[in-house]
PDB file of C-alpha atoms in Angstrom:
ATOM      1  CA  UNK A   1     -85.782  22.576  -1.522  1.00 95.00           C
ATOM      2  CA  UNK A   2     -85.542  21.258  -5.280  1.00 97.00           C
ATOM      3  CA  UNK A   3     -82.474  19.521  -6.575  1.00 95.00           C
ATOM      4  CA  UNK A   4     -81.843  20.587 -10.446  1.00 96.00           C
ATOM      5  CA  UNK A   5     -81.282  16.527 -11.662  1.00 96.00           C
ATOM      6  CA  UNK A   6     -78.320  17.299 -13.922  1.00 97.00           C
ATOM      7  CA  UNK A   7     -75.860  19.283 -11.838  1.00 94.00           C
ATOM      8  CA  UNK A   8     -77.323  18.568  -8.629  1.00 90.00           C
ATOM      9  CA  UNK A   9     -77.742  22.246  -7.591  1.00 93.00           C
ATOM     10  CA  UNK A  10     -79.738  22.437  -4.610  1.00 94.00           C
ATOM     11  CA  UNK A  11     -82.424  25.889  -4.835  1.00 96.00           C
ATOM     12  CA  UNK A  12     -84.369  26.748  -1.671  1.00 95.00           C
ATOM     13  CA  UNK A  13     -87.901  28.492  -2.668  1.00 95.00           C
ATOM     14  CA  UNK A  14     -91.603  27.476  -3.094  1.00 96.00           C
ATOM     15  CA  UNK A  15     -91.238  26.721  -6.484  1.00 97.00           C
ATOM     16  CA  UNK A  16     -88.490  25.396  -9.227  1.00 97.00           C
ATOM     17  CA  UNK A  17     -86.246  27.874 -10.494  1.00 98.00           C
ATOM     18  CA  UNK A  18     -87.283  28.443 -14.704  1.00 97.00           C
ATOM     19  CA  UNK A  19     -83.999  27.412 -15.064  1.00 97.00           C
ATOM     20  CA  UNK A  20     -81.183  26.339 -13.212  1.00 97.00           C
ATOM     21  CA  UNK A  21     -78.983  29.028 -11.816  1.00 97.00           C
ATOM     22  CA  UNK A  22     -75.625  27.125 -12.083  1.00 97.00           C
ATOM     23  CA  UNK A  23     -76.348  25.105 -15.622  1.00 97.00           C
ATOM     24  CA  UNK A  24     -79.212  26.256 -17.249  1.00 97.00           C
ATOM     25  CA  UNK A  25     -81.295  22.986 -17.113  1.00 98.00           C
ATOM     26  CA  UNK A  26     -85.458  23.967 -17.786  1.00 98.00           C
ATOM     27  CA  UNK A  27     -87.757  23.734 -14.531  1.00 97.00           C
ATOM     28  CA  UNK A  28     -88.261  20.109 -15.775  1.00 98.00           C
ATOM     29  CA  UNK A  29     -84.923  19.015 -14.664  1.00 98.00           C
ATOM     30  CA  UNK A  30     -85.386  19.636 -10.643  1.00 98.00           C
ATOM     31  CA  UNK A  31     -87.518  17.514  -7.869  1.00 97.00           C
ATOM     32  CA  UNK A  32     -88.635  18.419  -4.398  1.00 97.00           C
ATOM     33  CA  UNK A  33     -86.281  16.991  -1.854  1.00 95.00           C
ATOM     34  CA  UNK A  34     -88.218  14.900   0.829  1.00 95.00           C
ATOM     35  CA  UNK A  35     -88.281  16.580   4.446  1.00 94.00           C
ATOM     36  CA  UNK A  36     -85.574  13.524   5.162  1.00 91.00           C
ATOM     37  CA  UNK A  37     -83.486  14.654   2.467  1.00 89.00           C
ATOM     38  CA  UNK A  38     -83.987  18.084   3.622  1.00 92.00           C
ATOM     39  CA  UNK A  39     -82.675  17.655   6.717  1.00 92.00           C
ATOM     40  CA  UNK A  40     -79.522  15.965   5.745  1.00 89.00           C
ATOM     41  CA  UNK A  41     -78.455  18.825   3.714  1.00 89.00           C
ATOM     42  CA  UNK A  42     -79.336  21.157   6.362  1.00 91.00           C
ATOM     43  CA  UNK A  43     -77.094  19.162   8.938  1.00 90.00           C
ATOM     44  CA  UNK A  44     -74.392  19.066   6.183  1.00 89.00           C
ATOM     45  CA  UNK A  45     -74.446  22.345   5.906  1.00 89.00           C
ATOM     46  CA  UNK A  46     -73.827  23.160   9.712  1.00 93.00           C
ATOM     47  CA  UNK A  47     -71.377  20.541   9.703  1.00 93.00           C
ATOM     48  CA  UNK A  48     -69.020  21.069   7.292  1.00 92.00           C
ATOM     49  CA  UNK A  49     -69.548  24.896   8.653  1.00 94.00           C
ATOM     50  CA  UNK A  50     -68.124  23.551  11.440  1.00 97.00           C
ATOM     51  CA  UNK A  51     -65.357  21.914   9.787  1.00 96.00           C
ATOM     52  CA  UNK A  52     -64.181  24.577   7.963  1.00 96.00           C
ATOM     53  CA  UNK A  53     -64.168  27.337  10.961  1.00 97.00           C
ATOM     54  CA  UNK A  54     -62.508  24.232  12.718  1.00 98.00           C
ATOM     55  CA  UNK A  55     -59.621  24.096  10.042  1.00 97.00           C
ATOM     56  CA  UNK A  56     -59.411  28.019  10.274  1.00 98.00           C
ATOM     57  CA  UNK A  57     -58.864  28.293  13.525  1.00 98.00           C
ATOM     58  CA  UNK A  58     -56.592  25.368  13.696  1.00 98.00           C
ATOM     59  CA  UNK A  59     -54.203  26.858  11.328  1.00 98.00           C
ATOM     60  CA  UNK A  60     -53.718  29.948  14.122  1.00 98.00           C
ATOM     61  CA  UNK A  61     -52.796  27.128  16.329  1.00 98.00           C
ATOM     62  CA  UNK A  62     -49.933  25.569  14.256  1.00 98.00           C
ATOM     63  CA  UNK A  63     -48.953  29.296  13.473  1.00 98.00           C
ATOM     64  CA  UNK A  64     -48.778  29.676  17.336  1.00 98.00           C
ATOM     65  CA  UNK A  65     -46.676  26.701  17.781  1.00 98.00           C
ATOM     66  CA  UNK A  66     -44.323  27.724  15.074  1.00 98.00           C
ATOM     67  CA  UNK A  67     -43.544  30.901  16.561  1.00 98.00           C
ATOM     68  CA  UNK A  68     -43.296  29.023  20.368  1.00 98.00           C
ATOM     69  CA  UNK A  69     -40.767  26.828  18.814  1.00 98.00           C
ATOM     70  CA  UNK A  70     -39.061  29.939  17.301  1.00 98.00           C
ATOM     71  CA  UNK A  71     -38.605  32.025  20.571  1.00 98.00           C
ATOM     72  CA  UNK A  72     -37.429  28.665  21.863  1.00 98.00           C
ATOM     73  CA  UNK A  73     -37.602  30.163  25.568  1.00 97.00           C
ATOM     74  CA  UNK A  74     -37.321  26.733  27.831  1.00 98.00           C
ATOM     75  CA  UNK A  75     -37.409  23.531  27.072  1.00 98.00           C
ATOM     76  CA  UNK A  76     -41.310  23.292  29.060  1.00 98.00           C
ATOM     77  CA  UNK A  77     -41.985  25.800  26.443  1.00 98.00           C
ATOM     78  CA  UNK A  78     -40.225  24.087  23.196  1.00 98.00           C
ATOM     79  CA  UNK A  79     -42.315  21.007  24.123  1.00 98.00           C
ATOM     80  CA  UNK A  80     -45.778  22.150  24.408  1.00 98.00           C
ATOM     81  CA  UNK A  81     -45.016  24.407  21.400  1.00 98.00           C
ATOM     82  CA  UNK A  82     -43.801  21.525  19.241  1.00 98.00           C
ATOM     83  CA  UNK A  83     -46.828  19.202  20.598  1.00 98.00           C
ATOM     84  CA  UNK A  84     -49.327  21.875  19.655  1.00 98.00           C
ATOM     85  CA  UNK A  85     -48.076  22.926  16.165  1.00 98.00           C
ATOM     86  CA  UNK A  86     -47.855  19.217  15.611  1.00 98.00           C
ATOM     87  CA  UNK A  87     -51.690  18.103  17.163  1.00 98.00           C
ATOM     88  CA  UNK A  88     -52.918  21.123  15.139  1.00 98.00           C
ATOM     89  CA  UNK A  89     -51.709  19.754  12.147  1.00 98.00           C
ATOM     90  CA  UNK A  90     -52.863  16.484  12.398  1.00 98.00           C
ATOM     91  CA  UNK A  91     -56.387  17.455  13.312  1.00 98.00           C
ATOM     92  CA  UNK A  92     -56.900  20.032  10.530  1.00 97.00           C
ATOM     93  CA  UNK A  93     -55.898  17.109   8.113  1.00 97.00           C
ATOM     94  CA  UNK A  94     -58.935  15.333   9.821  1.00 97.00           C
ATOM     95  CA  UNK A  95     -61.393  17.915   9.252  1.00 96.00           C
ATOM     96  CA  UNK A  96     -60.060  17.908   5.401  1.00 94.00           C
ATOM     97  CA  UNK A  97     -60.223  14.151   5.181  1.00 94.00           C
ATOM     98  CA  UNK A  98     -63.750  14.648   6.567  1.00 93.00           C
ATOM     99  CA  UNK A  99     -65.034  16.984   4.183  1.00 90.00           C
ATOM    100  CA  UNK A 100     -63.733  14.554   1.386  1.00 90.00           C
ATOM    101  CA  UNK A 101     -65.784  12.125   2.818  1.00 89.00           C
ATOM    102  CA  UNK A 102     -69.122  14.655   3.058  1.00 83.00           C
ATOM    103  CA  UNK A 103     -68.140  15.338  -0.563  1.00 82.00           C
ATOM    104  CA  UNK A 104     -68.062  11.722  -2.139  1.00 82.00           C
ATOM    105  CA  UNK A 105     -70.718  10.456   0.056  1.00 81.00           C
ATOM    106  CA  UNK A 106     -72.824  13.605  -1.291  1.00 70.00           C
ATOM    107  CA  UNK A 107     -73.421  15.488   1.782  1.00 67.00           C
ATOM    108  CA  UNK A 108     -71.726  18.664   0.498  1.00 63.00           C
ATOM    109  CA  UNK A 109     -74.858  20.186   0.658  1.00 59.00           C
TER     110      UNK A 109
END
C-alpha cells in the first residue's frame, strides 16, 4: 500500500500510482505504508464494514418497532416494540459515534 502524502489517499499496487487518482499529486508525493500500518487499515476497513452493515440493519429494527407500536396489539407487545425501536436507536447512534471516532483518529481507511 502507498499513502499519496497530500490527500492521504491510500493506493494498493506494487508500485506508486504516476499520479494520484483523487488529487493529482506526482509519484513523489506517496510512501509505502509499513506492514503495521498496513494492517491497521486493513482492520479499519473490516471494521467500520461492520459498522455500517450494523447501522443498516439496525434501522430495520427501529422500523420494526415503529410499526409494533403502530398495530398496538397488547400491551406485552407495545412494550417490547417500544424497547426495541428505542435500543435500536440508541445503538445505531453508537456505531455513528464510532465511525467519528475511526475518522478523527485516522482509521477511516
Amino acid at each position: 500500500m502507498w499513502k499519496c502524502s497530500v490527500c492521504n489517499f491510500i493506493f494498493e499496487g506494487e508500485d506508486a500510482p504516476e499520479k494520484c487518482p483523487k488529487c493529482g499529486a506526482p509519484k513523489e508525493k506517496f510512501s509505502r505504508l509499513e506492514e503495521a500500518a498496513e494492517q491497521k487499515i486493513v482492520g479499519a476497513r473490516e471494521t467500520n464494514h461492520l459498522l455500517m452493515t450494523s447501522i443498516d440493519l439496525l434501522d430495520e429494527l427501529e422500523a420494526i418497532g415503529e410499526r409494533g407500536v403502530e398495530i398496538n396489539l397488547d400491551p406485552g407487545c407495545l412494550g417490547y416494540f417500544t424497547k426495541l425501536k428505542e435500543q435500536a436507536k440508541l445503538l445505531k447512534q453508537n456505531s455513528l459515534a464510532e465511525i467519528e471516532v475511526h475518522v478523527k483518529k485516522d482509521k477511516w481507511g
